[in-house]
mmCIF file of C-alpha atoms in Angstrom:
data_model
loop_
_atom_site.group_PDB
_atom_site.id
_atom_site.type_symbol
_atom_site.label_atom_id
_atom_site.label_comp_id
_atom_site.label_asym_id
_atom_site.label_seq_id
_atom_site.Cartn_x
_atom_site.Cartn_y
_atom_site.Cartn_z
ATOM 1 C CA UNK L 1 91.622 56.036 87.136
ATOM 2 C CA UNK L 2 88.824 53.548 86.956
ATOM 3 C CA UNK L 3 89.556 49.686 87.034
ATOM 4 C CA UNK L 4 88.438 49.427 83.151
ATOM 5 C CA UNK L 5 91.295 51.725 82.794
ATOM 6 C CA UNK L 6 93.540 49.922 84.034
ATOM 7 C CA UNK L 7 92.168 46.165 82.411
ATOM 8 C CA UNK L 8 92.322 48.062 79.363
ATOM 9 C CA UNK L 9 96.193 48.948 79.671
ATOM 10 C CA UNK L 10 95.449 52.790 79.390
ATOM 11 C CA UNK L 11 98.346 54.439 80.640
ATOM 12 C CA UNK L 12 98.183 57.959 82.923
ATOM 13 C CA UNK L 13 98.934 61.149 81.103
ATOM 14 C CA UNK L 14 102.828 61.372 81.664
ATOM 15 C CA UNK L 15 104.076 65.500 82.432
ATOM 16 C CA UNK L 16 106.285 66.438 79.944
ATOM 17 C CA UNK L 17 107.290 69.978 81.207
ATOM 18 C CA UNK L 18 105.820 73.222 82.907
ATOM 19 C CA UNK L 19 105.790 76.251 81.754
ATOM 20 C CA UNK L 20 104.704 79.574 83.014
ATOM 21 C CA UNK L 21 102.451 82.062 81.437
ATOM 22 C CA UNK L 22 101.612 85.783 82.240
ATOM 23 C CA UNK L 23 97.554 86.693 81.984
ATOM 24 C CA UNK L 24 96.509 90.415 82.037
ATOM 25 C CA UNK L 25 93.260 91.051 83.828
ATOM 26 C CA UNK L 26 91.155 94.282 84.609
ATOM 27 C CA UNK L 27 91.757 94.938 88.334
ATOM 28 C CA UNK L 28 90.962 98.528 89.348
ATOM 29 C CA UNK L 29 87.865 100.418 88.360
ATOM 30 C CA UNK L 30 88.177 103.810 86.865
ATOM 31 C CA UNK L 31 86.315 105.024 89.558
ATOM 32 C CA UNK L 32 88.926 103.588 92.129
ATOM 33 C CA UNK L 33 91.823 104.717 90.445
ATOM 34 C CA UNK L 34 90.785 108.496 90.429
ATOM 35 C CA UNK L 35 90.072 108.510 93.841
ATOM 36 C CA UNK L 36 93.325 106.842 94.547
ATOM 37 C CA UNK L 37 95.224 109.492 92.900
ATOM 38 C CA UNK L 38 93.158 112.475 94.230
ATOM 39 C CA UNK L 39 94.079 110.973 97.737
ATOM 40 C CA UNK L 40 97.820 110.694 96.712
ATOM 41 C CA UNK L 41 97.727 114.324 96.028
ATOM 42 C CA UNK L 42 95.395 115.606 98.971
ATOM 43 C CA UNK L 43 97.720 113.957 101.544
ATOM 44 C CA UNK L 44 101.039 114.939 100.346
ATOM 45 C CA UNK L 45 100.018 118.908 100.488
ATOM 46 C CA UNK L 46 97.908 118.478 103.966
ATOM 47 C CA UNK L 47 101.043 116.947 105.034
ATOM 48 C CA UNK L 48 103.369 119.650 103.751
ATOM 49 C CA UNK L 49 101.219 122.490 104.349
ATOM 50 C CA UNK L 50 100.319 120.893 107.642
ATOM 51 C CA UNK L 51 104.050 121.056 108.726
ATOM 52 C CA UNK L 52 104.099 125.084 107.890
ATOM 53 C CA UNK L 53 100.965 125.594 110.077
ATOM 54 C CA UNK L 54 103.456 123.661 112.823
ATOM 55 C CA UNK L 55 106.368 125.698 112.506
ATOM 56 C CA UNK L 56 104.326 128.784 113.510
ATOM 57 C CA UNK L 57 104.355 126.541 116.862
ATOM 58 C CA UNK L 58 106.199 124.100 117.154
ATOM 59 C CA UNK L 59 105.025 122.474 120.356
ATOM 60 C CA UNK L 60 102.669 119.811 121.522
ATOM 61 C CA UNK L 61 100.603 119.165 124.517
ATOM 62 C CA UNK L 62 97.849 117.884 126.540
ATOM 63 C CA UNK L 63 95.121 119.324 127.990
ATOM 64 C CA UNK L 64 93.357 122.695 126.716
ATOM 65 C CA UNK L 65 96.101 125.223 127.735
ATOM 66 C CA UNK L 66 99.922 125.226 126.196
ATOM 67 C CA UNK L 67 101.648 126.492 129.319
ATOM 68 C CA UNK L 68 105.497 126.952 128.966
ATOM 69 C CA UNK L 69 107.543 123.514 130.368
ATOM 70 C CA UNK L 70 104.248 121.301 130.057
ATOM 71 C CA UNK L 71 105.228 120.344 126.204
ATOM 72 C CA UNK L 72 105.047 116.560 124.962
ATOM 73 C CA UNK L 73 107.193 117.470 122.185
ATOM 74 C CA UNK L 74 109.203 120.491 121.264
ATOM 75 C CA UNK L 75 111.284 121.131 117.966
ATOM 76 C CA UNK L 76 113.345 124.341 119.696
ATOM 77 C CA UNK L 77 116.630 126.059 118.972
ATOM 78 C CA UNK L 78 119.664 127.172 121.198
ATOM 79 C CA UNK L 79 123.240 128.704 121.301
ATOM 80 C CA UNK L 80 126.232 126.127 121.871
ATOM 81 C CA UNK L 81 128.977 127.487 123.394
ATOM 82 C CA UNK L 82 130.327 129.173 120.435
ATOM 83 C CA UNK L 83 127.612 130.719 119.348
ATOM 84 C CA UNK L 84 126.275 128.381 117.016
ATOM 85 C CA UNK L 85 122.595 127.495 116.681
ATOM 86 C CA UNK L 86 121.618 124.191 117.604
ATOM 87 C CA UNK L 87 118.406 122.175 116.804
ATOM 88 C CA UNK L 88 116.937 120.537 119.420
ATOM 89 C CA UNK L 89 113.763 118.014 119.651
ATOM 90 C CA UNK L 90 112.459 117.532 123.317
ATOM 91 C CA UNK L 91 110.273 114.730 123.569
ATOM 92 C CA UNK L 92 109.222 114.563 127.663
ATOM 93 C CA UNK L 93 111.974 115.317 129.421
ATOM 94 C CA UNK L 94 114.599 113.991 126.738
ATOM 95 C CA UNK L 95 116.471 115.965 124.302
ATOM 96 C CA UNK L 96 117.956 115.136 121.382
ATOM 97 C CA UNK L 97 120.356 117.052 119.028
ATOM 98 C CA UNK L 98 118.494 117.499 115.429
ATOM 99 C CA UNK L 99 120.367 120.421 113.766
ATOM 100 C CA UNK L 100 119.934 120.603 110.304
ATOM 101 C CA UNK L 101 116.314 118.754 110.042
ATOM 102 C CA UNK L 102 114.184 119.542 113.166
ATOM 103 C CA UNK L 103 114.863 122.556 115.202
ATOM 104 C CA UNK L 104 117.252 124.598 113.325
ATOM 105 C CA UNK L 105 117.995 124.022 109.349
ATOM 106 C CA UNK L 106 119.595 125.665 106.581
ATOM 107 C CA UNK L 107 117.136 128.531 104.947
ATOM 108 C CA UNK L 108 117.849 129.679 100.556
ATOM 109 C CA UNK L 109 120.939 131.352 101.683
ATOM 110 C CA UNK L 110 122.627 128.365 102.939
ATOM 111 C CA UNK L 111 122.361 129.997 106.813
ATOM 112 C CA UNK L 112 121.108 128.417 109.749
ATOM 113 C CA UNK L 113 117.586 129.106 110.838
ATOM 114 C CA UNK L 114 115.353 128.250 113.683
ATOM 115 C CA UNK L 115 112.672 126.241 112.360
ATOM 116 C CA UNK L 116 110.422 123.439 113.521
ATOM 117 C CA UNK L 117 110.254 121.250 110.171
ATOM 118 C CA UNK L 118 112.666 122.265 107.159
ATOM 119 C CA UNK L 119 111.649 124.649 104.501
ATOM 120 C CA UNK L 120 111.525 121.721 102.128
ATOM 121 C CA UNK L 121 108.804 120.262 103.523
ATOM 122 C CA UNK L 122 106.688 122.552 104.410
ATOM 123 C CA UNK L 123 104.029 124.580 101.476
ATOM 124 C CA UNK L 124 103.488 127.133 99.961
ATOM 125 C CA UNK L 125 106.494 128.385 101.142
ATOM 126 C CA UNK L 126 109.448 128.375 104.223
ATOM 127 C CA UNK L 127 107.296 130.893 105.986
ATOM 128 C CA UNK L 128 103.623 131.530 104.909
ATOM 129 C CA UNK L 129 101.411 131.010 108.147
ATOM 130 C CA UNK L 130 98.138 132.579 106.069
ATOM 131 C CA UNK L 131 98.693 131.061 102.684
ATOM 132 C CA UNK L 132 100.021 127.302 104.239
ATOM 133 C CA UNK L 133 96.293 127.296 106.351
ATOM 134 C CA UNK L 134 94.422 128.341 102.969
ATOM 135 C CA UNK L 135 96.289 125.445 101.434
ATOM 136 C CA UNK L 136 95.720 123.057 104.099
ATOM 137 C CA UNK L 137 91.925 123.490 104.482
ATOM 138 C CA UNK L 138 91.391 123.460 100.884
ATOM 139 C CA UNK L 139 92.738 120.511 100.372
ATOM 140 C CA UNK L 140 91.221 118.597 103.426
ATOM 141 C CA UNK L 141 88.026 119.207 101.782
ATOM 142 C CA UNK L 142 88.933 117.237 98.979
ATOM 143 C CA UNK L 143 89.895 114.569 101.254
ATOM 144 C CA UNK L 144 86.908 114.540 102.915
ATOM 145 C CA UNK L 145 84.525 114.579 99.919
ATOM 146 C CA UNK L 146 86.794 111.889 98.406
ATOM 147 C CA UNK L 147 86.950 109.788 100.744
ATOM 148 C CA UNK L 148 82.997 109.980 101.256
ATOM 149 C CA UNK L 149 83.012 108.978 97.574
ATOM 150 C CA UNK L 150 85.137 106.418 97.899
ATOM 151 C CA UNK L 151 83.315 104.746 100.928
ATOM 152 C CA UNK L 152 79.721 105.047 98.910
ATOM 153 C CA UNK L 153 81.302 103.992 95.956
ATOM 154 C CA UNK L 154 83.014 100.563 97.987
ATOM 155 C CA UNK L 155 79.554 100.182 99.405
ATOM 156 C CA UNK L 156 77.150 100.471 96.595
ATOM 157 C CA UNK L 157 79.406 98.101 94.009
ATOM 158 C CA UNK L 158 80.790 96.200 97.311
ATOM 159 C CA UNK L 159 84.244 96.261 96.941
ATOM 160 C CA UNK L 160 83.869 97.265 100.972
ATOM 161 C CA UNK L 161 82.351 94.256 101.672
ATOM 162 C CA UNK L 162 83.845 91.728 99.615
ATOM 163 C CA UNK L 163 87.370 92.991 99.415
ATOM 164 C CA UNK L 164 88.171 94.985 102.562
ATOM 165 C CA UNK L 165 85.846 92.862 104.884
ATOM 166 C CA UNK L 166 87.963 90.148 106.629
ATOM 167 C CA UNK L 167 86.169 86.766 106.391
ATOM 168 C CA UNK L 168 86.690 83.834 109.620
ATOM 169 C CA UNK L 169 89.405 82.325 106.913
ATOM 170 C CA UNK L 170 91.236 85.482 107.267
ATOM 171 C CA UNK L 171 91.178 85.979 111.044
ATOM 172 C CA UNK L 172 92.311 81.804 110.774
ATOM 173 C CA UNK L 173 95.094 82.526 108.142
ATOM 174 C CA UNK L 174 96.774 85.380 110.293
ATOM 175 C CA UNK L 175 99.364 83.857 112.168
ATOM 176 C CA UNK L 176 100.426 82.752 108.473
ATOM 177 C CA UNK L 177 100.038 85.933 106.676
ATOM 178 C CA UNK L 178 102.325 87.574 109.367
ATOM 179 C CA UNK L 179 105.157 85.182 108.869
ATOM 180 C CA UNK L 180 104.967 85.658 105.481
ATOM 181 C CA UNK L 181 105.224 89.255 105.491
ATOM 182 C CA UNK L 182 108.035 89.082 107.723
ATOM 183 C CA UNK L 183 109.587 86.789 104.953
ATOM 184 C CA UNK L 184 108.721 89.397 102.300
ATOM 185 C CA UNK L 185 106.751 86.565 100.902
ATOM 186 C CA UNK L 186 104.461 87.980 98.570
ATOM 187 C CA UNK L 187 101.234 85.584 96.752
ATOM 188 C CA UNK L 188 101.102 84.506 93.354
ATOM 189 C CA UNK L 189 98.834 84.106 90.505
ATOM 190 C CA UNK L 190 94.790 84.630 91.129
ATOM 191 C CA UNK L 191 95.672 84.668 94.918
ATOM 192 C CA UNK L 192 97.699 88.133 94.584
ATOM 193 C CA UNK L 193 94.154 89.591 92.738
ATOM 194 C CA UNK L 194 93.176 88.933 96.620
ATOM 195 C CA UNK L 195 93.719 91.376 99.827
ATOM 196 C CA UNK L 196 95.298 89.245 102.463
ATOM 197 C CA UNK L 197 94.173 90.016 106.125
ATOM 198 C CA UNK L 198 97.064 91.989 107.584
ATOM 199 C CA UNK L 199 96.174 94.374 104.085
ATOM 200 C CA UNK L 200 92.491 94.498 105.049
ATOM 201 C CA UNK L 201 92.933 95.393 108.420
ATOM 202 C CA UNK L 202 95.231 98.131 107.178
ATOM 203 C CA UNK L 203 93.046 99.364 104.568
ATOM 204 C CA UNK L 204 90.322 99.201 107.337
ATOM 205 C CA UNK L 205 92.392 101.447 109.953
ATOM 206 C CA UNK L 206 93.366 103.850 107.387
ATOM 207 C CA UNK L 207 89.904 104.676 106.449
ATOM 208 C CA UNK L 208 87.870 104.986 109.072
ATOM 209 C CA UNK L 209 90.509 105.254 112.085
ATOM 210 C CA UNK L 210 93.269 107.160 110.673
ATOM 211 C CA UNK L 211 90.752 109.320 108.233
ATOM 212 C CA UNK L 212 87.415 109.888 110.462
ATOM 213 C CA UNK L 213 90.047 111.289 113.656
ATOM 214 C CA UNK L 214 92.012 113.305 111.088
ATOM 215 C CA UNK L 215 89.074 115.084 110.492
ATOM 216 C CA UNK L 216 87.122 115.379 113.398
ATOM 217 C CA UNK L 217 90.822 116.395 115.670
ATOM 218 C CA UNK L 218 91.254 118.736 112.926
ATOM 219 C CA UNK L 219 88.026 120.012 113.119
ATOM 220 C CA UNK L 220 88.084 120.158 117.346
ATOM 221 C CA UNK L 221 90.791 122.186 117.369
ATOM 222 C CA UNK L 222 88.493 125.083 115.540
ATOM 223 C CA UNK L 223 87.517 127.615 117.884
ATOM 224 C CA UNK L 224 84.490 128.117 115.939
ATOM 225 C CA UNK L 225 83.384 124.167 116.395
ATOM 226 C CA UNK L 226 83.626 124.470 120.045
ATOM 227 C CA UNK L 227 79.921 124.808 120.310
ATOM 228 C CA UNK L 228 79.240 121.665 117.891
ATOM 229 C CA UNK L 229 81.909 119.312 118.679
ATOM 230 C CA UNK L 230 82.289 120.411 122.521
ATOM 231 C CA UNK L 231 81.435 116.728 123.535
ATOM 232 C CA UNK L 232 84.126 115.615 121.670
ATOM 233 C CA UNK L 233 86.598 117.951 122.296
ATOM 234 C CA UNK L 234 86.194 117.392 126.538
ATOM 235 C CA UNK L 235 86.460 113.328 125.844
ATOM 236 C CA UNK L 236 90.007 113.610 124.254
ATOM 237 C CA UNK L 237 91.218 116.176 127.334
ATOM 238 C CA UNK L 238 91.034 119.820 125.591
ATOM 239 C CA UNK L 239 91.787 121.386 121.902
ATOM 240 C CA UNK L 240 95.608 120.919 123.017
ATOM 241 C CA UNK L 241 94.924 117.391 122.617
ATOM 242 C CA UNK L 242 92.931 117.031 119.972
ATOM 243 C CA UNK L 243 96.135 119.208 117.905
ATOM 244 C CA UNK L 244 98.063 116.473 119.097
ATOM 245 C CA UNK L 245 96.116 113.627 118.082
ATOM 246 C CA UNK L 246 95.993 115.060 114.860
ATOM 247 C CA UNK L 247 99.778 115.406 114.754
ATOM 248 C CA UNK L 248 100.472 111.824 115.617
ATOM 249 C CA UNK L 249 97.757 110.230 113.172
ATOM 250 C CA UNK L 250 99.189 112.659 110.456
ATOM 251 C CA UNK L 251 102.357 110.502 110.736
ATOM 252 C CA UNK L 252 100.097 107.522 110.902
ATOM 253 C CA UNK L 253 99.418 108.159 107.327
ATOM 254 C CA UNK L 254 102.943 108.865 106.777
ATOM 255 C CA UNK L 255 103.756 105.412 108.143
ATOM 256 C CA UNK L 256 101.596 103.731 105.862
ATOM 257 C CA UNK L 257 102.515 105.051 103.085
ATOM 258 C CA UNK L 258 105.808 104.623 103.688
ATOM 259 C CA UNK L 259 105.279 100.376 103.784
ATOM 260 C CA UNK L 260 102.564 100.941 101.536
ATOM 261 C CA UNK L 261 105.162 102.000 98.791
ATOM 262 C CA UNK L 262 108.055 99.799 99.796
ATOM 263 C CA UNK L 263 105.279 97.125 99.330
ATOM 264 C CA UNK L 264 104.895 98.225 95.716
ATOM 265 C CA UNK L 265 108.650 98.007 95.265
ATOM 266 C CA UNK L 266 109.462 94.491 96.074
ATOM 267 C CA UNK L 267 106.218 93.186 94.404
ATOM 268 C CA UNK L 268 106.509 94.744 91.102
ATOM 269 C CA UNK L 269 106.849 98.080 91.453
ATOM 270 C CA UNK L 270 105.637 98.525 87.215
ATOM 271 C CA UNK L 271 102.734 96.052 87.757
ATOM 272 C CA UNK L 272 101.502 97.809 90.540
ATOM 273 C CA UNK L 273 101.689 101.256 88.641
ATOM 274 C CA UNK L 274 100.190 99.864 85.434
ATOM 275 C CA UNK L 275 97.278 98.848 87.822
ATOM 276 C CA UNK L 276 96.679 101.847 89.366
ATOM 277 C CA UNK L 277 97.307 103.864 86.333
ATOM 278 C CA UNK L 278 95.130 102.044 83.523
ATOM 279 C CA UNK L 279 93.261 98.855 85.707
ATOM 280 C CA UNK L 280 95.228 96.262 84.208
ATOM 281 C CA UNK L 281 97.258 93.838 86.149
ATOM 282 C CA UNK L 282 99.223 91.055 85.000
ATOM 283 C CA UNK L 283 99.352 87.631 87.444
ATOM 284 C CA UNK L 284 101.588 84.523 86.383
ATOM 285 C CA UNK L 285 99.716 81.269 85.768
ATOM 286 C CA UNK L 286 101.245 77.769 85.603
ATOM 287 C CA UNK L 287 100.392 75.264 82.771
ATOM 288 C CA UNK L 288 101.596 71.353 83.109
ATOM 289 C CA UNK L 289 101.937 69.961 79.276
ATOM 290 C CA UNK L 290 100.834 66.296 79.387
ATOM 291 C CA UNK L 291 101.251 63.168 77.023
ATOM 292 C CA UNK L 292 97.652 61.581 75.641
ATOM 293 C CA UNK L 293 96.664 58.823 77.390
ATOM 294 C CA UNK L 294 97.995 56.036 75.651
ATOM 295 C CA UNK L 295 97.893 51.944 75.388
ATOM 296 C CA UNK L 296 100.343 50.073 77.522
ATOM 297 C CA UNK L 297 103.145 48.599 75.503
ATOM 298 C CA UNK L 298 102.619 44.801 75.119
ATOM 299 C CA UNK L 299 104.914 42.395 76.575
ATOM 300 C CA UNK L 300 107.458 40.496 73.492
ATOM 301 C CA UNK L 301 105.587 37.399 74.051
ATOM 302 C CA UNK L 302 101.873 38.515 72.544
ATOM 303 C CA UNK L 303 101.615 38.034 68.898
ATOM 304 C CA UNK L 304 101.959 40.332 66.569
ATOM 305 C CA UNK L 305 98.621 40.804 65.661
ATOM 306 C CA UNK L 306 97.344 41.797 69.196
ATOM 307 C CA UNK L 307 100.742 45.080 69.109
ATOM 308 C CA UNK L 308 99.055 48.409 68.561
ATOM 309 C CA UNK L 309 99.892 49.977 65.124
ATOM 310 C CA UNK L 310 101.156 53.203 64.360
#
């Protein structure tokens, strides 16, 4: 306040409470929210069907042949002493006793059987080699045409660059943003409209880590790209590896969207929905109700003449 201000015995505005107020905005273009969904969709039956295409082998390794005893990882089955089947994961040289979910699991008659992944997560069905690899290429060409839409779409309205980008106040704010992760801290108001960095590195990795190797390991391990992608294939150590570095970023994904939704759970799991369903989101904003500026109150000596009035 100016010193007129105060000669003239104007008084500060005085708080009198604070209230908070919800404001609905449009957050998420149409075009983002279809692609969003198409992706939810896609990945869940690569996954699935992925898993079936698995059980028809369920072994990894390294290199370009799949020689018995060289495995990385092996979902097998054996006979316990009394005959019973066991499920058992191998991962190196440790094993680990899995029956019932990896290994050996119960099939529609309630029976153990020797399977790699259980018949509930695998597509079309507990044992369809042909139909699961129809299902699994068809739909990894809608990932791959969506996500080239969504990339020219970020790019040509640039949501890439001005939402997904991290800016120097990002890298700066990280050590923060961790912590308050950790805290399951979450932002409020017009700063939760905004990705923070840890959620724009993520987005970042997803799409053009996690999504471009998908692809091109999926695409190495073709016998019929071996000619094309040969290059490639020799630089990650054989098409046993590439089928392997598919598996592992498959459960990348898987990973993400596992946080991804627990994310969504603790910080308004409806909100988030209504966003991604119809583009509105609703943010809190905080009003402080004031008192005009008013007159100082005269001391009992002035006269009456010089009191203010009502």
């Amino acid at each position: 306040m100016s010193a007129e201000g105060l000669d003239a015995g104007v008084s500060p505005p005085i708080p009198l409470a604070v209230s908070e107020s919800r404001k609905v905005i449009y957050r998420h273009s149409l075009p983002i929210r279809i692609m969003h969904w198409i992706n939810v969709v896609a990945l869940t039956l690569m996954l699935f069907s992925g898993l079936q295409i698995f059980n028809a082998h369920p072994s990894l390794y390294w290199g370009n042949r799949s020689d018995e005893g060289t495995e990385i990882l092996a979902l097998d089955a054996r006979h316990d002493a009394a005959g019973n089947l066991v499920g058992v994961t191998r991962i190196g040289r440790h094993e680990f006793v899995t029956t019932g979910v990896l290994g050996v699991s119960s099939g529609k008659d309630g029976n153990p059987q020797v399977r790699g992944f259980p018949s509930w997560l695998t597509v079309p069905g507990p044992q369809w080699l042909a139909m699961g690899r129809r299902w699994h290429f068809f739909f990894a060409w809608v990932f791959v045409l969506n996500g080239l839409c969504y990339v020219g779409y970020a790019m040509a309205t640039r949501h890439l660059q001005r939402d997904l980008w991290p800016t120097g106040a990002d890298w700066r704010g990280i050590g923060r943003s961790i912590v308050d992760h950790l805290r399951f801290k979450h932002p409020h108001g017009e700063e939760a409209l905004r990705y923070n960095i840890l959620q724009r590195l993520a987005y970042l990795i997803v799409i053009f880590v996690f999504g471009v190797g998908i692809v091109l390991m999926g695409l190495a391990m073709s016998p019929r790209m071996d000619a094309v992608l040969s290059p490639m294939v020799e630089a990650v150590g054989g098409r046993q590896s590439a089928r392997t570095i598919h598996f592992i970023i498959a459960w990348g994904f898987v990973v993400f969207v596992l946080i991804h939704l627990f994310e969504v759970l603790i910080s308004g799991v409806f909100n988030q929905l209504r966003g991604m369903i119809t583009g509105y989101f609703a943010i809190s904003t905080t009003h402080v109700e004031t008192s005009a500026p008013s007159q100082d109150t005269p001391s009992e000596s002035a006269p009456p003449e010089e009191r203010p009035h009502d």
